Coordinates of C-alpha atoms in Angstrom, one line a residue:
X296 CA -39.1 142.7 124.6
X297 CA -40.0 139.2 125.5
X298 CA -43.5 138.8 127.5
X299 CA -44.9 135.6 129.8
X300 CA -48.3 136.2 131.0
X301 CA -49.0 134.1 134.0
X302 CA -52.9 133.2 134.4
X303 CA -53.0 133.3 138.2
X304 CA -56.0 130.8 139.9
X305 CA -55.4 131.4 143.1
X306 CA -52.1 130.3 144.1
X307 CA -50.1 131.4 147.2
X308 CA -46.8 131.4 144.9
X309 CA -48.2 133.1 141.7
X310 CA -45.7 135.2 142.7
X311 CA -42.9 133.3 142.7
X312 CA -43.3 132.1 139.0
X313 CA -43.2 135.8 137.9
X314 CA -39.7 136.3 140.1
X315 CA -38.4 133.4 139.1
X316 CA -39.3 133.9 135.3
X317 CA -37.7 137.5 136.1
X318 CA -34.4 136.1 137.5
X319 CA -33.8 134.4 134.0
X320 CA -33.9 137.4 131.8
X321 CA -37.8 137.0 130.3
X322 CA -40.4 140.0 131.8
X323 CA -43.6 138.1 133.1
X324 CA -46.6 139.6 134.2
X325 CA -49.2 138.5 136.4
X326 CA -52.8 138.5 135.2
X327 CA -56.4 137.5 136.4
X328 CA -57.2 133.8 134.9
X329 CA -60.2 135.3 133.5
X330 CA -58.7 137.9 131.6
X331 CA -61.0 138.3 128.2
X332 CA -59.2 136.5 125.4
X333 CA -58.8 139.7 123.2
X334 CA -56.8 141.3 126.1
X335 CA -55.0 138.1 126.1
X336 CA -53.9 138.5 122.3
X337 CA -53.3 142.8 122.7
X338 CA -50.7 142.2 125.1
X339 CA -48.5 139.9 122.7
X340 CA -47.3 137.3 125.6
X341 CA -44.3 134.8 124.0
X342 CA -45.6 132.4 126.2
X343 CA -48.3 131.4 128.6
X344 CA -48.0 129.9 132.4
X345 CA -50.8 129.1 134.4
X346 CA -50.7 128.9 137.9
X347 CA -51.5 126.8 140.7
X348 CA -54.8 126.9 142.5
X349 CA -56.9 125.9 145.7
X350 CA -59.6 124.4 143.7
X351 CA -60.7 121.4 141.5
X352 CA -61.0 121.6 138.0
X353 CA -64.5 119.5 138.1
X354 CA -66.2 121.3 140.5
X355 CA -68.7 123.5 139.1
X356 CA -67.0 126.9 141.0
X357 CA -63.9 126.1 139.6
X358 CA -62.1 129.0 138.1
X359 CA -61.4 128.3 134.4
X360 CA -60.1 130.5 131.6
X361 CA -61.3 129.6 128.0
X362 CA -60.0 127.0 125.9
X363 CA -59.4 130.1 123.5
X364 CA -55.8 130.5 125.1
X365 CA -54.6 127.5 124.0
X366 CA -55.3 128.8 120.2
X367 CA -53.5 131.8 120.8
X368 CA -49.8 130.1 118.9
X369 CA -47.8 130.4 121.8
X370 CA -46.3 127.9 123.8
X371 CA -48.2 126.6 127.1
X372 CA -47.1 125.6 130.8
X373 CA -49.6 124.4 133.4
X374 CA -48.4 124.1 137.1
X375 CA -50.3 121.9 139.4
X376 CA -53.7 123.1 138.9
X377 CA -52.6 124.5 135.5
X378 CA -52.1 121.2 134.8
X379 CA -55.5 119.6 135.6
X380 CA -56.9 122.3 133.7
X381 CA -54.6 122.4 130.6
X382 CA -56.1 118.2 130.8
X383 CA -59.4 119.2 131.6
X384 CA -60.3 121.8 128.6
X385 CA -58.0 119.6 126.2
X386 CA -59.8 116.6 126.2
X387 CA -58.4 114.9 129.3
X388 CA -59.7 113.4 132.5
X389 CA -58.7 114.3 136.2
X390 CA -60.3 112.8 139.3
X391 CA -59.5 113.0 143.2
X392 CA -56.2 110.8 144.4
X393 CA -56.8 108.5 146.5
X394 CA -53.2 109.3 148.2
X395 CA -52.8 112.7 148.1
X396 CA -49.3 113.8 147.6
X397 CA -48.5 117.0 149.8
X398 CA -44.6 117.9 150.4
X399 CA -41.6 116.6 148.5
X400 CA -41.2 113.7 146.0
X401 CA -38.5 112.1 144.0
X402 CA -39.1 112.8 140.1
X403 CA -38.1 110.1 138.0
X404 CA -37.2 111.3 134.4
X405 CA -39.1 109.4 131.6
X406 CA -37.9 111.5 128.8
X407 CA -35.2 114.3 129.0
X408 CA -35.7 115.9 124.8
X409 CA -37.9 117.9 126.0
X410 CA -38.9 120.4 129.5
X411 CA -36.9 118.0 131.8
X412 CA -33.5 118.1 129.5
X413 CA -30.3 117.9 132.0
X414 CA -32.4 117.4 134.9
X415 CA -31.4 114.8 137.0
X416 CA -33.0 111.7 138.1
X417 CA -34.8 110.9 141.3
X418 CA -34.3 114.9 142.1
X419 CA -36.7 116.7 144.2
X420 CA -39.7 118.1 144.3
X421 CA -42.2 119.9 146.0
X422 CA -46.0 118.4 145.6
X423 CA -49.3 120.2 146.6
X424 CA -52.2 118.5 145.0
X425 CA -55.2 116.0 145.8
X426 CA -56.2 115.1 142.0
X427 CA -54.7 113.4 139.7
X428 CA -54.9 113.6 136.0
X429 CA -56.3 110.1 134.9
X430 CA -56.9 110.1 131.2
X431 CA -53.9 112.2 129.1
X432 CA -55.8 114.4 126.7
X433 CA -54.8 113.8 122.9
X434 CA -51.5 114.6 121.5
X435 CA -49.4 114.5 125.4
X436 CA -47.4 112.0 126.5
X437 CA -45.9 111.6 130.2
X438 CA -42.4 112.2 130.4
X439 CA -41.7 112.1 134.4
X440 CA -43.7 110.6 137.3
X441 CA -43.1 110.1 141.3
X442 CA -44.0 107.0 143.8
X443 CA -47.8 108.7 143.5
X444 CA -48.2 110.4 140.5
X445 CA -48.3 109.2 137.3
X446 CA -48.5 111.8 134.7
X447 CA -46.2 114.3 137.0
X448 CA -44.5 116.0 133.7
X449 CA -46.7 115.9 130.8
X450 CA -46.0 117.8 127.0
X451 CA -47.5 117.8 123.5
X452 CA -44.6 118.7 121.7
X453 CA -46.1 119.3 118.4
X454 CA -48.5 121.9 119.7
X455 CA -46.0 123.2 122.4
X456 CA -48.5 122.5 125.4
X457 CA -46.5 121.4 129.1
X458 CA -47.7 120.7 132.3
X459 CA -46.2 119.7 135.4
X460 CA -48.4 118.7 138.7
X461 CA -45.5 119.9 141.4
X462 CA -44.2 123.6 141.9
X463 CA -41.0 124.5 140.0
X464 CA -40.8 127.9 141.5
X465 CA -40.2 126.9 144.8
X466 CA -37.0 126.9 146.8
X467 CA -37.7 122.9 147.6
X468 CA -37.9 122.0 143.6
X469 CA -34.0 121.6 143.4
X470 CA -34.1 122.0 139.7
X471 CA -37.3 124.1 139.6
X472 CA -34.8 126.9 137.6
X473 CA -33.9 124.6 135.2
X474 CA -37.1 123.4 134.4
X475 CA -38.7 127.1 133.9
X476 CA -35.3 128.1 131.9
X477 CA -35.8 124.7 129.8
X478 CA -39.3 126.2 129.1
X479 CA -38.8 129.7 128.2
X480 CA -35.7 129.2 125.9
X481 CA -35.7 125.9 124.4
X482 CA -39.0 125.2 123.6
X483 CA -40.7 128.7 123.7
X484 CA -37.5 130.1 122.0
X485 CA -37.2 133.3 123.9
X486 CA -34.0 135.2 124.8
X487 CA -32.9 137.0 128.2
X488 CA -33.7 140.1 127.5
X489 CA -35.1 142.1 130.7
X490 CA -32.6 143.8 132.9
X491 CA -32.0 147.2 134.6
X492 CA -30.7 148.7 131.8
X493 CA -33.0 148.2 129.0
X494 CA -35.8 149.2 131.6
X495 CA -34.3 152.1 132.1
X496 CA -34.1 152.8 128.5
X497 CA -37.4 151.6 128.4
X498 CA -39.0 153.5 130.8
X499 CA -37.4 156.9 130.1
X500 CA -38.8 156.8 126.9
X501 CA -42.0 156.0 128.2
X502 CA -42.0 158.7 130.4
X503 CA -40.8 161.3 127.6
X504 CA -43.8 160.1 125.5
X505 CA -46.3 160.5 128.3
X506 CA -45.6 163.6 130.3
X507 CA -44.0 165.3 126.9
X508 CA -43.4 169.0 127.8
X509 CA -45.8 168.8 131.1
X510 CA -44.7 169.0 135.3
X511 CA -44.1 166.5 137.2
X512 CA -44.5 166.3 141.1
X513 CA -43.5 163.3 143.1
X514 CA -44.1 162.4 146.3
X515 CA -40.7 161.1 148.1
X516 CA -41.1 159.6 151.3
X517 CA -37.2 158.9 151.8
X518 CA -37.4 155.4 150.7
X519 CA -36.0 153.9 147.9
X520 CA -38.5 153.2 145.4
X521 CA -39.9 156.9 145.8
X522 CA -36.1 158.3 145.4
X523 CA -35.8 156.0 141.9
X524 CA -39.2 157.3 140.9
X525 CA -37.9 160.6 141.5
X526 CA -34.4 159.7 139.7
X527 CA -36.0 157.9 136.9
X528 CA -38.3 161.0 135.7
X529 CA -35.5 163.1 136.6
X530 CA -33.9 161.1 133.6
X531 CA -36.6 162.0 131.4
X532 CA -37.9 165.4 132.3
X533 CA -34.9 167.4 134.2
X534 CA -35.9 170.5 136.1
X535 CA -39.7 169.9 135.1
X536 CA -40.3 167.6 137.7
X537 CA -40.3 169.0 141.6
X538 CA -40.1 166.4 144.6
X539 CA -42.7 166.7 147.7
X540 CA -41.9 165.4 151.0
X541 CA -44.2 165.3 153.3
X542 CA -43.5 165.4 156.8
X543 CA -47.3 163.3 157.9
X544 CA -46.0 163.4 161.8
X545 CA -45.6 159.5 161.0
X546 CA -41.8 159.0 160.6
X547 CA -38.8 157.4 162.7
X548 CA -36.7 159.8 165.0
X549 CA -35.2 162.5 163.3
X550 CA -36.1 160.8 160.0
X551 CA -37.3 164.2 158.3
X552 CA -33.9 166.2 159.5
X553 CA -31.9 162.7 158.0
X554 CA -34.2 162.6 154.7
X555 CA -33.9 166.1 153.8
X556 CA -30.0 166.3 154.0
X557 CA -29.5 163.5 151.8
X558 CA -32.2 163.6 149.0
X559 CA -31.5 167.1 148.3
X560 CA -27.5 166.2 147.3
X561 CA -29.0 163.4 145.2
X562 CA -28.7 164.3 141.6
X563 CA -29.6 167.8 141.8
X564 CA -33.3 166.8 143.1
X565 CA -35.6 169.9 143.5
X566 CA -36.8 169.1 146.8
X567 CA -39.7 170.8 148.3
X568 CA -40.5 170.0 152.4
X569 CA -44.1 170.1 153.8
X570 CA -44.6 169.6 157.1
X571 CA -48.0 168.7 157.6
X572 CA -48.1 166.3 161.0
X573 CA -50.4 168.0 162.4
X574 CA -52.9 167.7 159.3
X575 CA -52.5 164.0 159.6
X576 CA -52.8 163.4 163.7
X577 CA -55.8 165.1 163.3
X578 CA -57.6 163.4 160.7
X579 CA -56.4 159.8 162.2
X580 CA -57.9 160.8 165.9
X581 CA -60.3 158.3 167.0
X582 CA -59.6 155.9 164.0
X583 CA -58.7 152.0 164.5
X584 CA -59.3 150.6 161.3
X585 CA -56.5 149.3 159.4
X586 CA -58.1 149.9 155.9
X587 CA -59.4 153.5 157.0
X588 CA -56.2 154.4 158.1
X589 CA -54.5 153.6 155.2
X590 CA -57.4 155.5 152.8
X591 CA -57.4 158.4 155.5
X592 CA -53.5 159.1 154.9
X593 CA -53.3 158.1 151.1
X594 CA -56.5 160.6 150.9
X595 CA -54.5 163.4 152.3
X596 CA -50.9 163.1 150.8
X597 CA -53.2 163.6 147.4
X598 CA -54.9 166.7 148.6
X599 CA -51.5 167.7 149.8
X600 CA -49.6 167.1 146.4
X601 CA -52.5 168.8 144.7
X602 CA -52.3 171.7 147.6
X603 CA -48.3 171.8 146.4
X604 CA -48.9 171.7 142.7
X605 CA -51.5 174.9 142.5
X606 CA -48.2 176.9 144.0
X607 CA -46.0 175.4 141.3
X608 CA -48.5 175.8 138.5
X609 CA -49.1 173.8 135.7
X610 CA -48.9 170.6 137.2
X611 CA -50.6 167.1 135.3
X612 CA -48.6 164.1 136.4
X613 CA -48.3 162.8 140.1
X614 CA -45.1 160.6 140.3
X615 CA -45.7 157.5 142.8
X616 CA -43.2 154.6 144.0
X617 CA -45.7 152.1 143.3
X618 CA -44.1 148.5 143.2
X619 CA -45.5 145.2 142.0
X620 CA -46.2 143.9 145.7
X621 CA -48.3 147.1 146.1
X622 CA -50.4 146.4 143.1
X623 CA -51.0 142.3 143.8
X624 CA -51.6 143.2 147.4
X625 CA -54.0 146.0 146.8
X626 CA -55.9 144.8 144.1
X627 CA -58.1 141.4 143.8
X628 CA -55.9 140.9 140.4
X629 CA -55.0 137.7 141.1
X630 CA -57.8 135.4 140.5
X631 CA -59.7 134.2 142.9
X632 CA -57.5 135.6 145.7
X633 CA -58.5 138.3 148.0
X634 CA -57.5 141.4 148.3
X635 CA -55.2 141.7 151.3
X636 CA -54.6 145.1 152.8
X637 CA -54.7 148.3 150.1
X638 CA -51.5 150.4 150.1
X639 CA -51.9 154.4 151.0
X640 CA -50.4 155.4 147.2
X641 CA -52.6 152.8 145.4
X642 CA -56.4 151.8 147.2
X643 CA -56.2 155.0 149.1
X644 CA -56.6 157.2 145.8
X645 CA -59.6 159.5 145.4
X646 CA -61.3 158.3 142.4
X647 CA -61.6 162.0 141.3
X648 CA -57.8 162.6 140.6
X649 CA -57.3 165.6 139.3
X650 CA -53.3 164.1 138.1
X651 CA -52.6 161.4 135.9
X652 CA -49.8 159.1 137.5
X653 CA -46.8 157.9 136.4
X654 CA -45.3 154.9 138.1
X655 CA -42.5 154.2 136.5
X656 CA -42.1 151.2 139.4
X657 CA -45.2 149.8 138.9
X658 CA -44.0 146.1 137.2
X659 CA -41.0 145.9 139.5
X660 CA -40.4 143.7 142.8
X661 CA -38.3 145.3 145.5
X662 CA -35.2 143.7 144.8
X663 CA -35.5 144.8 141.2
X664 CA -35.9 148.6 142.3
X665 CA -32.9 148.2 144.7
X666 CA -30.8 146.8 141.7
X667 CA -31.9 149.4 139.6
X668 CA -31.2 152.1 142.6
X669 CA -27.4 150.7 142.6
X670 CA -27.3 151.3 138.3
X671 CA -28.6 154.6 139.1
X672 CA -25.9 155.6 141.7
X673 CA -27.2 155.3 144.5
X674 CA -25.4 154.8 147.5
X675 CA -25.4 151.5 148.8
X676 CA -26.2 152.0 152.2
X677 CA -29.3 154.1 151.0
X678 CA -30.6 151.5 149.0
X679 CA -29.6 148.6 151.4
X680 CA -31.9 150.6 154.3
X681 CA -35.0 148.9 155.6
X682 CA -38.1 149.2 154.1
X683 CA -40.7 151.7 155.6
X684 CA -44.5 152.0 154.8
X685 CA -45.9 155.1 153.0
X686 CA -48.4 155.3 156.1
X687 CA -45.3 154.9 158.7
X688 CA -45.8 154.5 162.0
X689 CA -50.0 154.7 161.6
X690 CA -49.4 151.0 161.1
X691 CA -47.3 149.9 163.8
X692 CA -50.1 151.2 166.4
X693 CA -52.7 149.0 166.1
X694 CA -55.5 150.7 167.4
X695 CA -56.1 154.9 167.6
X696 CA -53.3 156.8 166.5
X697 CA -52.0 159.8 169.1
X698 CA -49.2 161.4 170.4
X699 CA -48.4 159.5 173.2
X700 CA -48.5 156.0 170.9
X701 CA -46.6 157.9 168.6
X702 CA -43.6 159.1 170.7
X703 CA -43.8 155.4 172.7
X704 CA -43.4 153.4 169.4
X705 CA -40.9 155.6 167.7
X706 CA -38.6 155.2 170.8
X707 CA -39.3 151.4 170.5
X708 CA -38.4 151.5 166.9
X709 CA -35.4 153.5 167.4
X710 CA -33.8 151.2 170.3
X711 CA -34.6 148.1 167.8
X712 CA -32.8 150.0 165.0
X713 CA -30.0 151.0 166.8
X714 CA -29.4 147.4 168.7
X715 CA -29.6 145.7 165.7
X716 CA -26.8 147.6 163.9
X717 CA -24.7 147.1 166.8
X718 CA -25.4 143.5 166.7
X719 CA -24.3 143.3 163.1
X720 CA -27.3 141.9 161.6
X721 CA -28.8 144.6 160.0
X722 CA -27.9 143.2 156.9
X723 CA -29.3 140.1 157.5
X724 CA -32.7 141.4 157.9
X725 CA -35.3 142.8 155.6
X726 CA -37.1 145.0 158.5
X727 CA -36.5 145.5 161.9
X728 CA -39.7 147.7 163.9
X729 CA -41.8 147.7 166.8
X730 CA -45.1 147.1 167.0
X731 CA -47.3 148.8 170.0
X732 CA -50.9 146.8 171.0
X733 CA -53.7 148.6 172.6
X734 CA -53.5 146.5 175.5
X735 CA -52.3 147.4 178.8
X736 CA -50.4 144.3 181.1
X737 CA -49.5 144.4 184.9
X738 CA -45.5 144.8 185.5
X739 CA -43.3 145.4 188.5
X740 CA -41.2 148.0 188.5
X741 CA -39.3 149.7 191.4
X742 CA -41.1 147.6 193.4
X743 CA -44.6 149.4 192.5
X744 CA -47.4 147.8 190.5
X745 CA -47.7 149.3 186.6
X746 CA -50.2 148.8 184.3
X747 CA -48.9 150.2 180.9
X748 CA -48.6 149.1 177.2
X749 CA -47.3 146.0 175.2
X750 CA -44.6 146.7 172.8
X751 CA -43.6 144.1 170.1
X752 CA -40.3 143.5 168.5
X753 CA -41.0 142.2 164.5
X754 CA -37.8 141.0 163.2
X755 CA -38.0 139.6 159.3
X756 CA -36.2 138.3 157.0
X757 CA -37.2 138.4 153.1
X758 CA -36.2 138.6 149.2
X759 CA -38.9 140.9 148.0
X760 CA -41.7 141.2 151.0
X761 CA -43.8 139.2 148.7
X762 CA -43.1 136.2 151.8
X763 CA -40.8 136.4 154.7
X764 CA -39.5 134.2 157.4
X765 CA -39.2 135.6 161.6
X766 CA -35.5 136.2 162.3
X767 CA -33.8 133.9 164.6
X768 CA -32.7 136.3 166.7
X769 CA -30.4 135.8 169.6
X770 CA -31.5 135.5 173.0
X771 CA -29.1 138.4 173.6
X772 CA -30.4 140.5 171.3
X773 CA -34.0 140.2 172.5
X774 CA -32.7 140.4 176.0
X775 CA -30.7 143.8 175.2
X776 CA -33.7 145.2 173.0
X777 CA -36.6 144.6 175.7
X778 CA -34.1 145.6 178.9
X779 CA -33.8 148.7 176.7
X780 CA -37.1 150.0 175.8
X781 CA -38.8 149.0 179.3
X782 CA -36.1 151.2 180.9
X783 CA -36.0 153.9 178.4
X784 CA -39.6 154.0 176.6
X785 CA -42.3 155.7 179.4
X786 CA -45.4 154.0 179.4
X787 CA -44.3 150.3 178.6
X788 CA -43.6 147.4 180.7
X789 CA -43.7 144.2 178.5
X790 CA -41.8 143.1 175.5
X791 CA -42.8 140.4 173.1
X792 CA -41.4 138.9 170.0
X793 CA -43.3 138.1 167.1
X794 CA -42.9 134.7 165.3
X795 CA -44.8 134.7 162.7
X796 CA -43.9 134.5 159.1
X797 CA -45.2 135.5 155.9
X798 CA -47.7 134.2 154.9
X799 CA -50.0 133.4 156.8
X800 CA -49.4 136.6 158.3
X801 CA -48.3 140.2 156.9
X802 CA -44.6 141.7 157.8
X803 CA -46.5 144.7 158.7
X804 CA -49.7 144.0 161.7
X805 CA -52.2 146.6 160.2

């Protein structure tokens, strides 16, 4: 199978260039940009990209990867700051613009053999940069340019080395598609060869080789990418792996009753139920943290699963539907970027596992694992469902986690759910959920004073969760959902709608 490695330094759409790299049929992986040179050459990559950055390449903190990568035979792109650098370590000279160039720009074509073939002229493109490369480094030419950038497009043919200073893999670079597809498979010479099915292939073998004749248990929270890890070692393994849901005290209304009816029909699942909510109010009590929240539940589905597997015997492997996002998010893998929030089933591992895990999901984004849900026969309506965090409703309270903010948001949540559906825009919208505050406002009701809690409605739309955009909800829609939960959820008397997207914010508050 084709491989790109992308070298990330920092850039807020490293993670675009992977999905868009995806979306024409190459695998691409994300790695650190100072990922050792001899792990670099063990991983095999067809073809290199490096990222975009924050930073300048002359400033002494700059993040750099060695010139090494440039001797490893494969064929090079640089985007924006990948650019300066691919100059920089080549022989090249970049300096700070004197007009910096920030938001779209006409590209006019100097040259079209090459990375801009059948692009047109004068097309758009989206700019982000405040240096500019002044000196070309031996062997490149300039083959496009806008009003305030010279050497915008840049190749060495010969040696297979590109570079272009605006961002292909965003929405507002018209032909930002073309230009990556120009890349991959006419000058690095790759085919289209990643889809659902050879990953399934793929993967099932994989699985086979690791687990071999040992059991398998796998946590399945009633979302999808936990049903296709489930369904995936299913493929490999049969009756040797055995499901675990946990009931944490943490779901929707009636989600356990719902869950259990329709994962046990799945397939022929062997489904095992736990409830354990009272475990997990417990051991939340008098928590507000975010991070320790997140550790505290990830800490006890383990002992849980390990509680599980003693009674099953025999157990090695823990199954997880750990998904790209979950990893980049978790983890300071990319670059210099910090880690954002860690995810229960990754940063909230023990580091004394007693299970080696298999996640199957691990390289996928969520519209990957839905695609691959539908080839595994999955019903649509199943995979099409919102997503919901592994630590549920723990992080929609922002603050301590109790019974009475438990039963207030999850009638919230349930009003939003069920007014959206009748509103027809369920579809529309990657998650619909309330959020409750730990702040109390005065309200009017019945003519008496209240002083209760502040409930917020967090509409979102998004491809993969990796960014999203609010939801431009209708006034009528808001008006219904608010009129709803002030009259129907005890204990809150103010409604607010949350407009922020994704980033700078996070779809979920905690």
């Amino acid at each position: 199978m084709n491989k790109v490695l992308i070298l990330d330094f920092g850039s807020q759409y490293t993670q675009l260039i992977a999905r868009k790299i995806r979306e024409l049929g190459v695998y691409s992986e994300i790695l650190p940009f100072h990922t050792p040179i001899a792990r670099l050459r063990k991983e095999r990559p067809r073809a290199l990209v490096l990222s975009g950055g924050p930073q300048s390449v002359y400033e002494k903190s700059a993040p750099r990867s060695s010139p090494e990568i440039f001797a490893l035979g494969v064929p090079v792109l640089g985007i924006c700051y990948g650019l300066q650098l691919t100059a920089y370590l080549l022989g090249g000279e970049v300096r700070p613009s004197s007009k910096r160039e920030y938001g779209f720009a006409a590209l006019k074509i100097g040259d079209r053999r090459g990375l801009l073939d059948g692009v047109r002229d004068l097309e758009q493109v989206w700019m982000s940069h405040g240096d500019r490369l002044e000196k070309l480094p031996p062997g490149f030419r300039i083959t496009g340019r806008t009003a305030n950038t010279k050497a915008a497009v840049i190749e060495d043919a010969d040696r297979r080395f590109y570079g272009v200073q605006f961002h292909p893999e965003v929405i507002h670079t018209k032909e930002g598609k073309k230009i990556l597809g120009n890349f991959l498979f006419k000058l690095a010479g790759l085919k289209p060869d990643w889809n659902m099915t050879s990953f399934i292939e793929r993967k099932v073998k994989e699985i086979r080789a690791m687990v071999g004749r040992g059991k398998v248990v796998c946590g399945l929270s009633g979302g999808v990418d936990s049903l296709v890890t489930a369904l995936l070692i299913h493929k490999a393994v049969g009756r040797r792996l055995t499901c675990i849901f946990v009931d944490n005290g943490l779901l929707r209304k009636s989600q356990r009753r719902d869950l259990m009816d329709k994962l046990r029909k799945m397939a022929g699942l062997n489904v095992d139920d736990v409830d354990a909510a009272g475990e997990f109010i417990a051991a939340l009590r008098g928590v507000t943290s975010p991070e320790r929240k997140r550790k505290i539940i990830g800490g006890l589905f383990i002992e849980i699963f390990d509680r599980e597997a003693k009674k099953i015997g025999g157990v090695k492997f823990l199954a997880q539907g750990t998904i790209y996002p979950d990893v980049i998010e978790s983890n300071p893998v990319k670059g210099p970027s910090a880690t954002i929030k860690s995810h229960h089933n990754v940063g909230g591992l023990p580091k004394d596992l007693k299970f080696k895990l298999v996640e199957p999901l691990r390289e996928l984004f969520k519209d990957e694992v839905r695609a691959l849900a539908l080839q595994l026969g999955v019903d649509r309506g199943f995979v099409e469902q919102h997503p919901f965090p592994g630590p549920g409703l723990a992080v929609r309270i922002v603050g301590e986690v109790n019974d009475e903010s438990l039963a207030i948001v999850r009638e919230a949540d349930e009003i939003i759910i069920q007014e959206v559906r009748n509103a027809g825009v369920y579809n529309k919208i990657w998650q619909a959920f309330a959020v409750l505050l730990p702040v109390k406002s005065v309200g009017v009701m019945g003519d008496q004073r209240t002083y209760q809690r502040v409930a917020v409605i967090r509409l979102v739309q998004s491809v993969d969760g990796m960014t999203a955009n609010w939801f431009p909800a209708s006034p009528d829609l808001l008006a219904r959902i608010s009129t709803r939960i002030v009259n129907e959820v005890k204990g809150v008397n103010r409604v607010v709608y949350d407009v922020t997207t994704k980033p700078p914010g996070t779809i979920e508050w905690e």
